[in-house]
Coordinates of C-alpha atoms in Angstrom, one line a residue:
Chain N
M1282 CA 0.0 0.0 0.0
Y1283 CA 1.2 3.5 -0.9
Y1284 CA 0.6 7.0 0.4
L1285 CA 0.8 10.5 -1.1
G1286 CA 2.7 13.1 0.7
V1287 CA 2.3 16.9 -0.2
D1288 CA 4.4 19.6 1.0
L1289 CA 2.6 22.9 0.2
G1290 CA 5.0 25.9 0.4
G1291 CA 4.6 29.6 -0.6
T1292 CA 6.8 29.0 -3.7
N1293 CA 6.4 25.3 -4.7
I1294 CA 4.0 22.4 -4.2
K1295 CA 6.0 19.2 -3.7
A1296 CA 4.4 15.8 -3.8
A1297 CA 5.6 12.2 -3.6
L1298 CA 4.3 8.7 -3.8
V1299 CA 5.8 7.0 -0.6
N1300 CA 5.7 3.5 0.7
E1301 CA 4.9 2.3 4.2
E1302 CA 8.6 2.6 5.2
G1303 CA 8.8 6.3 4.2
V1304 CA 10.7 5.6 0.9
I1305 CA 9.9 7.8 -2.1
L1306 CA 8.9 6.0 -5.3
Q1307 CA 8.1 9.1 -7.4
E1308 CA 8.2 12.8 -6.9
A1309 CA 6.7 15.9 -8.5
S1310 CA 6.9 19.7 -8.0
R1311 CA 4.9 22.6 -9.3
P1312 CA 5.1 26.4 -8.6
T1313 CA 2.5 27.5 -6.1
R1314 CA 1.8 30.7 -8.2
L1315 CA 0.4 32.8 -5.4
P1316 CA -1.6 34.9 -5.1
R1317 CA -4.5 32.8 -6.3
P1318 CA -7.6 31.2 -4.8
A1319 CA -7.1 28.3 -2.3
E1320 CA -9.3 26.2 -4.5
A1321 CA -7.0 26.7 -7.5
V1322 CA -3.9 25.6 -5.5
C1323 CA -5.9 22.6 -4.3
D1324 CA -6.9 21.7 -7.9
D1325 CA -3.2 21.6 -8.7
I1326 CA -2.5 19.4 -5.7
S1327 CA -5.2 17.0 -6.7
E1328 CA -3.9 16.8 -10.3
M1329 CA -0.4 16.1 -9.0
C1330 CA -1.8 13.4 -6.7
A1331 CA -3.8 11.8 -9.6
E1332 CA -0.6 11.7 -11.7
L1333 CA 1.5 10.1 -8.9
A1334 CA -1.2 7.7 -8.0
A1335 CA -1.9 6.4 -11.5
G1336 CA -1.9 2.6 -11.5
Q1337 CA -0.9 2.4 -7.8
E1338 CA -2.9 1.4 -4.7
V1339 CA -3.0 4.5 -2.6
A1340 CA -4.6 4.6 0.8
G1341 CA -4.5 8.3 1.7
I1342 CA -3.0 11.7 1.3
G1343 CA -1.1 13.7 3.8
V1344 CA -0.6 17.4 3.4
G1345 CA 1.9 19.7 5.2
C1346 CA 0.7 23.2 5.1
P1347 CA 2.1 26.4 6.6
G1348 CA 0.0 27.9 9.3
T1349 CA -2.4 26.8 12.0
I1350 CA -4.2 23.6 11.2
D1351 CA -7.2 22.3 13.1
G1352 CA -8.3 18.9 11.8
G1353 CA -9.1 19.3 8.1
I1354 CA -9.3 23.2 8.4
V1355 CA -6.5 25.6 7.7
R1356 CA -7.3 28.2 10.4
F1357 CA -4.8 30.8 9.4
S1358 CA -1.9 30.7 7.0
N1359 CA 0.1 33.9 6.8
N1360 CA 2.2 32.5 3.9
L1361 CA -0.7 31.5 1.8
D1362 CA -3.1 34.2 3.0
W1363 CA -5.7 31.5 3.8
H1364 CA -8.3 31.9 6.6
D1365 CA -10.6 29.1 7.8
F1366 CA -10.2 27.2 4.5
A1367 CA -11.6 23.6 4.7
M1368 CA -8.7 22.2 2.7
G1369 CA -9.2 18.5 3.8
P1370 CA -12.9 18.2 2.7
Y1371 CA -12.1 20.1 -0.5
L1372 CA -9.3 17.7 -1.4
E1373 CA -11.2 14.7 -0.4
A1374 CA -14.0 15.6 -2.7
R1375 CA -11.6 16.0 -5.6
T1376 CA -9.4 13.0 -5.0
H1377 CA -11.9 10.5 -3.4
L1378 CA -9.1 9.7 -0.9
P1379 CA -8.9 10.4 2.9
V1380 CA -6.8 13.5 3.4
Y1381 CA -4.9 14.4 6.6
L1382 CA -3.5 17.8 7.3
A1383 CA -0.6 18.9 9.5
N1384 CA 1.4 22.1 9.9
D1385 CA 4.4 21.8 7.4
A1386 CA 7.1 22.0 10.1
N1387 CA 5.2 19.3 12.0
A1388 CA 4.9 17.1 8.9
A1389 CA 8.6 17.4 8.2
A1390 CA 9.3 16.6 11.9
L1391 CA 7.2 13.5 11.6
G1392 CA 9.2 12.4 8.5
E1393 CA 12.5 12.8 10.3
A1394 CA 11.2 11.1 13.4
L1395 CA 9.9 8.1 11.6
A1396 CA 12.1 7.7 8.6
G1397 CA 15.1 10.0 9.1
C1398 CA 17.4 10.9 12.0
A1399 CA 15.2 9.4 14.7
K1400 CA 14.0 6.3 12.8
G1401 CA 13.4 3.6 15.4
A1402 CA 13.5 6.0 18.3
D1403 CA 10.6 6.2 20.8
S1404 CA 10.5 10.0 20.8
A1405 CA 12.1 12.9 19.0
V1406 CA 12.1 16.7 19.1
I1407 CA 12.9 18.2 15.7
L1408 CA 14.1 21.8 15.5
T1409 CA 14.4 23.7 12.2
L1410 CA 16.9 26.5 12.4
G1411 CA 15.8 28.6 9.4
T1412 CA 14.1 31.9 8.9
G1413 CA 12.5 31.1 12.2
V1414 CA 12.8 28.2 14.6
G1415 CA 10.1 25.7 13.7
G1416 CA 9.8 22.1 14.6
G1417 CA 7.7 19.3 16.0
V1418 CA 7.6 16.8 18.7
V1419 CA 6.9 13.1 18.0
L1420 CA 6.0 10.8 20.9
N1421 CA 5.6 7.1 20.2
G1422 CA 5.2 7.7 16.5
K1423 CA 2.6 10.4 16.8
L1424 CA 2.9 14.2 16.4
L1425 CA 2.2 16.2 19.5
T1426 CA -0.7 18.5 18.7
G1427 CA -2.5 20.5 21.3
Y1428 CA -6.1 21.1 22.4
T1429 CA -6.1 24.6 20.9
G1430 CA -5.6 23.2 17.3
A1431 CA -2.0 24.4 17.3
A1432 CA 1.0 22.2 17.4
A1433 CA 4.2 22.6 19.4
E1434 CA 5.9 26.0 18.8
P1435 CA 9.2 25.5 20.5
G1436 CA 10.6 28.6 18.8
H1437 CA 8.3 30.7 20.9
M1438 CA 9.7 29.6 24.2
V1439 CA 11.2 32.6 26.0
I1440 CA 14.8 31.9 27.3
T1441 CA 15.7 35.3 28.4
D1442 CA 13.9 38.2 30.0
D1443 CA 16.7 40.7 29.1
P1444 CA 14.8 43.8 28.1
N1445 CA 17.4 44.4 25.4
A1446 CA 16.8 40.9 23.9
P1447 CA 16.0 41.0 20.2
L1448 CA 12.4 41.2 19.3
C1449 CA 10.8 38.1 17.9
T1450 CA 8.4 38.1 14.9
C1451 CA 5.7 37.1 17.4
G1452 CA 6.0 40.5 19.2
R1453 CA 7.8 39.2 22.3
R1454 CA 11.5 39.5 23.3
G1455 CA 13.8 36.7 24.0
C1456 CA 12.1 33.9 22.2
L1457 CA 14.4 31.0 21.0
E1458 CA 13.5 31.9 17.5
A1459 CA 14.9 35.5 18.0
L1460 CA 18.2 34.0 19.4
A1461 CA 18.8 30.7 17.6
S1462 CA 17.2 31.0 14.0
A1463 CA 19.5 31.4 11.0
T1464 CA 18.0 34.9 10.8
A1465 CA 19.3 35.6 14.4
L1466 CA 22.7 34.3 13.5
I1467 CA 23.0 36.5 10.5
R1468 CA 21.8 39.5 12.6
M1469 CA 24.5 38.7 15.2
T1470 CA 27.1 38.3 12.4
R1471 CA 26.3 41.8 11.0
E1472 CA 26.4 43.3 14.4
A1473 CA 29.8 41.7 15.1
M1474 CA 31.1 43.0 11.8
E1475 CA 30.0 46.5 12.5
A1476 CA 31.6 46.4 16.0
H1477 CA 34.8 44.7 14.7
P1478 CA 36.1 46.2 11.4
E1479 CA 39.3 44.2 11.9
S1480 CA 37.5 40.8 12.0
R1481 CA 38.0 38.3 9.2
L1482 CA 34.2 38.1 9.0
H1483 CA 34.5 40.9 6.4
E1484 CA 36.9 38.9 4.3
V1485 CA 34.6 35.8 4.4
A1486 CA 31.5 37.9 3.7
A1487 CA 33.1 39.7 0.8
R1488 CA 33.1 36.3 -1.1
D1489 CA 29.4 35.4 -0.9
G1490 CA 27.6 37.9 1.4
V1491 CA 26.6 37.3 5.0
N1492 CA 24.7 34.1 5.6
G1493 CA 24.4 31.4 8.2
R1494 CA 27.9 30.0 7.2
T1495 CA 29.8 33.2 7.5
V1496 CA 30.6 33.0 11.2
F1497 CA 31.5 29.3 11.1
D1498 CA 33.9 29.9 8.2
A1499 CA 35.6 32.9 9.9
A1500 CA 35.8 30.9 13.1
A1501 CA 37.6 28.1 11.3
L1502 CA 40.1 30.8 10.2
G1503 CA 40.8 31.4 13.9
D1504 CA 38.9 34.7 14.0
E1505 CA 38.1 35.7 17.6
T1506 CA 35.1 37.8 16.9
A1507 CA 33.6 35.0 14.8
K1508 CA 34.4 32.5 17.6
A1509 CA 32.6 34.7 20.1
V1510 CA 29.4 34.9 17.9
V1511 CA 29.5 31.1 17.4
E1512 CA 29.7 30.7 21.2
Q1513 CA 26.9 33.1 21.9
Y1514 CA 24.7 31.5 19.3
T1515 CA 25.5 28.0 20.5
H1516 CA 24.8 29.0 24.1
A1517 CA 21.3 30.3 23.2
L1518 CA 20.5 27.1 21.2
A1519 CA 21.8 25.0 24.0
V1520 CA 19.5 26.6 26.5
G1521 CA 16.6 26.0 24.3
I1522 CA 17.5 22.4 23.6
A1523 CA 18.2 21.7 27.3
N1524 CA 14.8 23.2 28.2
L1525 CA 13.2 20.8 25.7
I1526 CA 15.1 17.9 27.0
N1527 CA 14.1 18.7 30.5
I1528 CA 10.5 18.7 29.5
F1529 CA 10.4 15.7 27.1
F1530 CA 13.6 13.8 27.8
P1531 CA 13.3 12.5 24.2
E1532 CA 15.5 9.8 22.6
V1533 CA 16.6 12.2 19.8
V1534 CA 16.9 15.9 19.2
G1535 CA 17.3 16.5 15.5
L1536 CA 18.3 19.8 14.0
S1537 CA 17.5 20.8 10.4
G1538 CA 17.7 24.0 8.4
G1539 CA 20.7 25.8 7.0
V1540 CA 22.6 26.2 10.2
A1541 CA 22.4 22.4 10.9
N1542 CA 24.5 21.9 7.7
Q1543 CA 27.5 22.9 9.9
G1544 CA 27.3 19.3 11.2
E1545 CA 29.9 18.5 13.8
N1546 CA 31.1 22.1 13.8
L1547 CA 27.9 23.0 15.5
L1548 CA 27.0 19.7 17.2
A1549 CA 30.2 19.1 19.1
P1550 CA 30.2 22.4 21.1
L1551 CA 26.5 22.2 21.3
R1552 CA 26.5 18.8 23.0
E1553 CA 29.2 20.0 25.4
A1554 CA 27.1 23.1 26.3
V1555 CA 23.8 21.1 26.6
A1556 CA 25.1 18.2 28.8
P1557 CA 25.5 20.2 32.1
M1558 CA 22.1 21.8 31.6
V1559 CA 20.2 18.5 31.5
F1560 CA 18.4 17.8 34.8
G1561 CA 19.7 14.6 36.5
D1562 CA 21.9 13.7 33.5
A1563 CA 24.6 12.4 35.9
Y1564 CA 22.2 9.8 37.2
A1565 CA 20.5 8.9 33.9
E1566 CA 21.1 5.6 32.3
K1567 CA 20.2 6.9 28.9
H1568 CA 20.9 10.2 27.3
T1569 CA 19.2 12.2 24.5
R1570 CA 21.1 12.0 21.3
I1571 CA 21.6 15.3 19.6
T1572 CA 22.1 15.0 15.8
T1573 CA 21.3 16.5 12.5
C1574 CA 18.3 15.7 10.3
Q1575 CA 18.9 13.4 7.3
L1576 CA 16.0 13.8 4.8
G1577 CA 16.6 17.4 3.7
Y1578 CA 13.6 19.0 1.9
R1579 CA 12.1 15.5 1.4
A1580 CA 11.3 15.3 5.1
G1581 CA 8.1 17.3 4.3
V1582 CA 6.6 15.0 1.7
I1583 CA 7.7 11.8 3.5
G1584 CA 6.3 13.1 6.8
A1585 CA 3.0 14.1 5.1
A1586 CA 2.7 10.6 3.6
L1587 CA 3.5 8.9 6.9
L1588 CA 0.9 11.1 8.6
A1589 CA -1.7 9.6 6.2
R1590 CA -0.2 6.2 6.8
H1591 CA -0.6 6.4 10.6
Q1592 CA -4.1 7.9 10.4
A1593 CA -5.6 6.1 7.5
Chain S
M368 CA -12.7 -3.3 40.5
Y369 CA -10.5 -1.3 42.9
Y370 CA -6.9 0.0 42.9
L371 CA -4.5 0.9 45.7
G372 CA -2.6 4.2 45.5
V373 CA 0.5 4.9 47.6
D374 CA 2.2 8.3 48.0
L375 CA 5.6 7.7 49.5
G376 CA 7.0 10.8 51.1
G377 CA 10.1 11.5 53.2
T378 CA 7.8 12.1 56.3
N379 CA 4.7 9.9 55.7
I380 CA 3.5 7.0 53.6
K381 CA -0.1 7.7 52.5
A382 CA -2.2 5.0 50.9
A383 CA -5.8 4.7 49.7
L384 CA -8.2 2.3 48.2
V385 CA -9.6 4.0 45.1
N386 CA -12.3 3.1 42.6
E387 CA -12.1 3.4 38.8
E388 CA -13.3 7.0 38.9
G389 CA -10.6 8.1 41.2
V390 CA -12.8 8.2 44.3
I391 CA -11.2 7.3 47.6
L392 CA -13.1 4.5 49.6
Q393 CA -10.6 4.3 52.4
E394 CA -7.3 5.9 53.5
A395 CA -4.4 5.1 55.7
S396 CA -1.2 6.9 56.7
R397 CA 2.0 5.9 58.6
P398 CA 5.2 7.8 59.3
T399 CA 8.0 6.8 56.9
R400 CA 10.6 6.8 59.8
L401 CA 13.7 7.4 57.8
P402 CA 16.5 6.6 57.8
R403 CA 15.8 2.9 57.5
P404 CA 16.3 0.3 54.8
A405 CA 14.2 0.5 51.6
E406 CA 13.0 -3.0 52.2
A407 CA 11.6 -2.0 55.6
V408 CA 9.7 0.9 54.1
C409 CA 8.3 -1.4 51.5
D410 CA 7.2 -3.9 54.1
D411 CA 5.2 -1.1 55.7
I412 CA 3.7 -0.3 52.4
S413 CA 2.7 -3.8 51.7
E414 CA 1.1 -4.1 55.2
M415 CA -0.9 -1.0 54.6
C416 CA -2.0 -2.3 51.1
A417 CA -3.0 -5.7 52.7
E418 CA -5.2 -3.8 55.3
L419 CA -6.8 -1.5 52.7
A420 CA -7.4 -4.4 50.2
A421 CA -8.9 -6.8 52.8
G422 CA -12.2 -8.2 51.4
Q423 CA -12.0 -6.1 48.2
E424 CA -11.2 -7.0 44.6
V425 CA -8.0 -5.1 43.9
A426 CA -6.4 -5.1 40.5
G427 CA -3.1 -3.4 41.0
I428 CA -1.0 -1.0 43.1
G429 CA 0.4 2.4 42.0
V430 CA 3.1 4.1 43.9
G431 CA 4.3 7.7 43.6
C432 CA 7.8 7.9 44.8
P433 CA 10.2 10.9 45.0
G434 CA 13.1 10.8 42.7
T435 CA 14.0 9.3 39.3
I436 CA 11.9 6.3 38.4
D437 CA 12.7 4.0 35.5
G438 CA 10.1 1.2 35.1
G439 CA 10.0 -0.7 38.4
I440 CA 13.3 0.8 39.6
V441 CA 13.9 3.8 41.7
R442 CA 17.1 5.0 40.1
F443 CA 17.9 7.7 42.6
S444 CA 15.9 9.3 45.3
N445 CA 17.5 12.1 47.2
N446 CA 14.8 12.3 49.8
L447 CA 14.7 8.6 50.6
D448 CA 18.5 8.1 50.0
W449 CA 17.7 5.2 47.6
H450 CA 19.9 4.2 44.7
D451 CA 18.9 1.6 42.0
F452 CA 16.3 0.0 44.3
A453 CA 14.0 -2.5 42.5
M454 CA 10.9 -1.3 44.4
G455 CA 8.4 -2.7 41.9
P456 CA 9.6 -6.3 41.9
Y457 CA 10.1 -6.2 45.7
L458 CA 6.5 -5.0 46.3
E459 CA 5.1 -7.4 43.7
A460 CA 6.7 -10.3 45.6
R461 CA 5.2 -9.2 48.9
T462 CA 1.7 -8.2 47.7
H463 CA 1.2 -10.6 44.8
L464 CA -0.3 -7.7 42.8
P465 CA 1.1 -5.8 39.8
V466 CA 2.9 -2.7 40.9
Y467 CA 3.4 0.5 38.8
L468 CA 5.8 3.2 39.9
A469 CA 5.9 6.9 39.0
N470 CA 7.6 10.0 40.3
D471 CA 5.5 11.4 43.1
A472 CA 4.9 14.8 41.4
N473 CA 4.0 12.9 38.2
A474 CA 1.5 10.7 40.1
A475 CA -0.1 13.7 41.7
A476 CA -0.3 15.4 38.2
L477 CA -2.0 12.3 36.8
G478 CA -4.6 12.5 39.7
E479 CA -5.4 16.1 39.0
A480 CA -5.5 15.4 35.3
L481 CA -7.9 12.5 35.5
A482 CA -10.0 13.1 38.6
G483 CA -9.3 16.7 39.6
C484 CA -9.0 20.1 37.9
A485 CA -8.5 18.6 34.4
K486 CA -11.0 15.8 34.7
G487 CA -12.4 15.1 31.2
A488 CA -9.8 17.3 29.5
D489 CA -7.7 15.8 26.7
S490 CA -4.4 17.2 28.0
A491 CA -3.1 19.0 31.1
V492 CA 0.1 20.5 32.4
I493 CA 0.2 20.4 36.2
L494 CA 2.7 22.7 38.1
T495 CA 3.3 22.4 41.8
L496 CA 4.6 25.7 43.3
G497 CA 6.2 24.5 46.5
T498 CA 9.7 24.1 47.8
G499 CA 10.6 23.7 44.1
V500 CA 8.5 23.7 41.0
G501 CA 7.5 20.1 40.2
G502 CA 4.8 18.8 38.0
G503 CA 3.7 16.6 35.2
V504 CA 2.3 16.5 31.8
V505 CA -0.7 14.3 30.9
L506 CA -1.6 13.7 27.3
N507 CA -4.6 11.7 26.3
G508 CA -4.8 10.2 29.8
K509 CA -1.2 9.2 29.9
L510 CA 1.8 10.6 31.8
L511 CA 4.5 12.0 29.6
T512 CA 7.7 10.2 30.5
G513 CA 10.8 10.3 28.6
Y514 CA 13.3 8.0 27.0
T515 CA 15.9 8.6 29.6
G516 CA 13.7 7.2 32.4
A517 CA 13.0 10.7 33.7
A518 CA 9.6 12.5 33.5
A519 CA 8.9 16.1 32.6
E520 CA 10.9 18.6 34.8
P521 CA 9.3 21.9 33.8
G522 CA 10.8 23.5 36.8
H523 CA 14.2 23.2 35.1
M524 CA 13.3 25.2 32.1
V525 CA 15.6 28.3 32.1
I526 CA 13.6 31.5 31.4
T527 CA 16.3 34.1 31.8
D528 CA 20.0 34.2 31.1
D529 CA 20.5 37.1 33.5
P530 CA 23.9 36.4 35.1
N531 CA 22.4 37.7 38.4
A532 CA 19.4 35.4 38.2
P533 CA 19.1 33.3 41.4
L534 CA 20.9 30.0 41.5
C535 CA 18.6 27.0 41.2
T536 CA 19.0 23.8 43.4
C537 CA 20.1 22.1 40.2
G538 CA 23.2 24.3 39.9
R539 CA 22.0 26.5 37.0
R540 CA 20.7 30.1 37.1
G541 CA 17.4 31.3 35.9
C542 CA 15.3 28.1 36.1
L543 CA 11.6 28.5 36.5
E544 CA 12.0 26.8 40.0
A545 CA 14.4 29.5 41.1
L546 CA 11.9 32.2 40.1
A547 CA 8.4 30.8 40.7
S548 CA 8.6 28.3 43.5
A549 CA 7.2 29.2 46.9
T550 CA 10.8 29.3 48.1
A551 CA 11.6 31.9 45.4
L552 CA 8.6 34.0 46.5
I553 CA 9.7 33.9 50.1
R554 CA 13.2 34.9 49.1
M555 CA 11.9 37.8 47.0
T556 CA 9.7 38.8 50.0
R557 CA 12.7 38.9 52.3
E558 CA 14.8 40.9 49.9
A559 CA 12.0 43.4 49.4
M560 CA 11.6 43.7 53.2
E561 CA 15.3 44.5 53.6
A562 CA 15.2 47.1 50.8
H563 CA 11.9 48.7 52.1
P564 CA 11.8 49.1 55.9
E565 CA 8.7 51.3 55.4
S566 CA 6.7 48.4 53.7
R567 CA 3.7 46.9 55.4
L568 CA 5.3 43.6 54.6
H569 CA 7.0 43.9 58.0
E570 CA 3.6 44.4 59.8
V571 CA 2.2 41.3 58.0
A572 CA 5.3 39.2 58.6
A573 CA 5.3 40.2 62.3
R574 CA 2.0 38.1 62.7
D575 CA 3.1 34.7 61.4
G576 CA 6.5 35.1 59.8
V577 CA 7.4 35.3 56.2
N578 CA 5.7 32.7 54.0
G579 CA 4.1 32.4 50.6
R580 CA 1.1 34.4 51.7
T581 CA 3.0 37.4 53.1
V582 CA 3.2 39.4 49.9
F583 CA -0.3 38.7 48.8
D584 CA -1.7 39.8 52.2
A585 CA 0.4 43.0 52.2
A586 CA -0.6 43.7 48.5
A587 CA -4.2 43.4 49.6
L588 CA -3.5 46.2 52.2
G589 CA -2.3 48.4 49.2
D590 CA 1.4 48.1 49.9
E591 CA 3.3 49.1 46.8
T592 CA 6.4 47.1 47.6
A593 CA 4.4 43.9 48.0
K594 CA 2.5 44.7 44.8
A595 CA 5.8 45.0 43.0
V596 CA 6.9 41.6 44.3
V597 CA 3.7 40.0 43.3
E598 CA 4.0 41.4 39.8
Q599 CA 7.6 40.3 39.5
Y600 CA 6.6 36.8 40.7
T601 CA 3.6 36.6 38.5
H602 CA 5.6 37.6 35.4
A603 CA 8.1 34.8 35.9
L604 CA 5.4 32.3 36.5
A605 CA 3.5 33.7 33.4
V606 CA 6.6 33.3 31.2
G607 CA 7.1 29.7 32.3
I608 CA 3.4 28.8 31.8
A609 CA 3.3 30.6 28.4
N610 CA 6.4 28.6 27.3
L611 CA 4.7 25.4 28.4
I612 CA 1.5 26.4 26.5
N613 CA 3.5 27.2 23.4
I614 CA 5.0 23.7 23.6
F615 CA 1.9 21.6 24.5
F616 CA -1.2 23.8 23.9
P617 CA -2.8 21.8 26.6
E618 CA -6.5 22.1 27.5
V619 CA -5.7 22.8 31.2
V620 CA -2.8 24.2 33.1
G621 CA -3.4 23.4 36.8
L622 CA -1.5 24.9 39.7
S623 CA -1.0 23.3 43.0
G624 CA 1.1 23.9 46.1
G625 CA 0.9 26.6 48.8
V626 CA 1.1 29.6 46.4
A627 CA -1.8 28.3 44.4
N628 CA -4.0 28.6 47.5
Q629 CA -4.2 32.4 46.6
G630 CA -6.7 31.3 44.0
E631 CA -8.0 34.2 41.9
N632 CA -5.6 36.6 43.7
L633 CA -3.0 34.8 41.7
L634 CA -5.0 33.5 38.8
A635 CA -6.6 36.7 37.5
P636 CA -3.3 38.7 37.0
L637 CA -1.6 35.5 35.8
R638 CA -4.1 34.9 33.1
E639 CA -3.9 38.5 32.0
A640 CA 0.0 38.2 31.8
V641 CA -0.1 34.8 30.0
A642 CA -2.6 35.7 27.3
P643 CA -0.4 38.0 25.1
M644 CA 2.5 35.5 25.4
V645 CA 0.6 32.6 23.9
F646 CA 1.6 32.1 20.2
G647 CA -1.3 32.6 17.8
D648 CA -3.8 33.1 20.6
A649 CA -5.7 35.7 18.7
Y650 CA -6.4 33.1 15.9
A651 CA -7.1 30.1 18.1
E652 CA -10.7 28.8 18.5
K653 CA -9.9 27.3 21.9
H654 CA -7.7 28.5 24.7
T655 CA -5.9 26.8 27.5
R656 CA -7.7 27.1 30.8
I657 CA -5.5 28.1 33.7
T658 CA -6.8 27.0 37.1
T659 CA -6.0 25.7 40.5
C660 CA -5.8 22.0 41.5
Q661 CA -8.6 20.5 43.4
L662 CA -7.5 17.3 45.2
G663 CA -4.9 18.7 47.6
Y664 CA -2.6 16.1 49.1
R665 CA -5.0 13.4 48.0
A666 CA -3.9 13.9 44.3
G667 CA -0.9 11.7 45.1
V668 CA -2.7 8.6 46.2
I669 CA -5.6 9.0 43.6
G670 CA -3.0 9.6 40.8
A671 CA -1.0 6.5 41.9
A672 CA -4.2 4.4 41.9
L673 CA -5.2 5.6 38.5
L674 CA -1.7 4.9 37.2
A675 CA -2.3 1.3 38.2
R676 CA -5.8 1.4 36.7
H677 CA -4.5 2.6 33.3
Q678 CA -1.6 0.2 33.2
A679 CA -3.1 -2.9 34.8

């Protein structure tokens, strides 16, 4: 039996035919072409699904969608400009298949938890360090979703009440997202460059602009300013991860997004910073594994398909 | 069918015969009489269980025990001075009943979630504002326990990286426990009294010493210093609760412990402080209910019995 996974983004619609193990058999992609009516986007999705499903036994469709999802309803999606759109019923009517929705970051987290970096683990917290800090929590193979229709938003955990802490997109100060996203890292890099004209950050940035790699590259050249930024960033991320470990004590914490591509450059100091912050770690027999995600952009379609598999 | 619930504390062993609904039919209590061997304490527990079970159909025993619990093993209990004690198997051999262990704060949280303030709710986060900040998370009727053998420790979530933040018992600074426990409130009260000899806190404290009620009583008299302490305490607690809501979006947050006895004095300003900190609250159809716990000290035995009920 197969499942269709759809990852609906503001730029592209990605879809895949996926088996029960989370292995992709066929993929497709189309531009989302916003702005246009939600129904038109869904008609494209159902066409893509029909093409991928042709001649296959498909049991259900999972869709990862940006925004707040409540059952089959997209309550609010800033990216898509959708409000209270009954996406699930609409797609079911067009495809004649059961449709399951999840927030896109949550669907990707489910993919990593079940078929990627936490495959076989009993629980995982996945954090995406991108424009924001998104993620999802998977306990015993199921996404954690809340009573209020929203899913875990670990990026909006406040980790400092410093009145000078950077403002978060949510309007508060000191959220993990405002301190540990790629956006935050880039902001910190720019601030450090301004304060330190002598730093080799300028030399690295001259090559391909300031991005999430800049400080890591300059730190590798021995630049002290860059090392300080890496340390400050790692500390904030470590506090956030330790808080989540102290709440969930998961088997795996998986990091994705651009910053996670640093691999051991990031993971080694991060693990060292997290360990003393974990409650009772010295007495624990088992310890949370902190690692990077493995599925890349495919986590979204795989996770969406596995959502359908587990709910169908 | 009935269940036995045991709440093992450093001072007393409490036990009760409980029905499937979480209603107590009979209770018993004995002093723990520490220090003595773990086996001797368990012999008392099994005697109490035998007395309560006499003539009844009992399906299992649940035990709430301070410390880190891993299956039937008490890995480490500071209060009891137990290390890697196989309490479950020992009690099963004596009582000939299945025995289920949980951390005591977790057992009490389960009691409140299933039979107290969150009865009928799909999810609850229970926080105990006492000497420390303990608690538990109950999702779909089950306690959240982690891979590492530990359960949720929301008290050890860091909410500020202020280097002058008070030191927590765990060795870190800025934990919720160090800012929102009754101990923290009493420390803040004493500091405010020292800084403000004119405050009516002195007058209130002269009656029955400084405790978790002192600032609330003085604030009710209109004392500005006391009001400022209440506001500072409420803010820290609100940040911790909002973080937990943003992670779990639970149906209920229940507060227990001495400070929670303030009821609406605490809850009204707390709800007001939490609301703007909840991610996407403006778009949500449903909102987390913040309330006080209802079962008092009986939450422990009821929760332990219901643990047995749900696992037996």
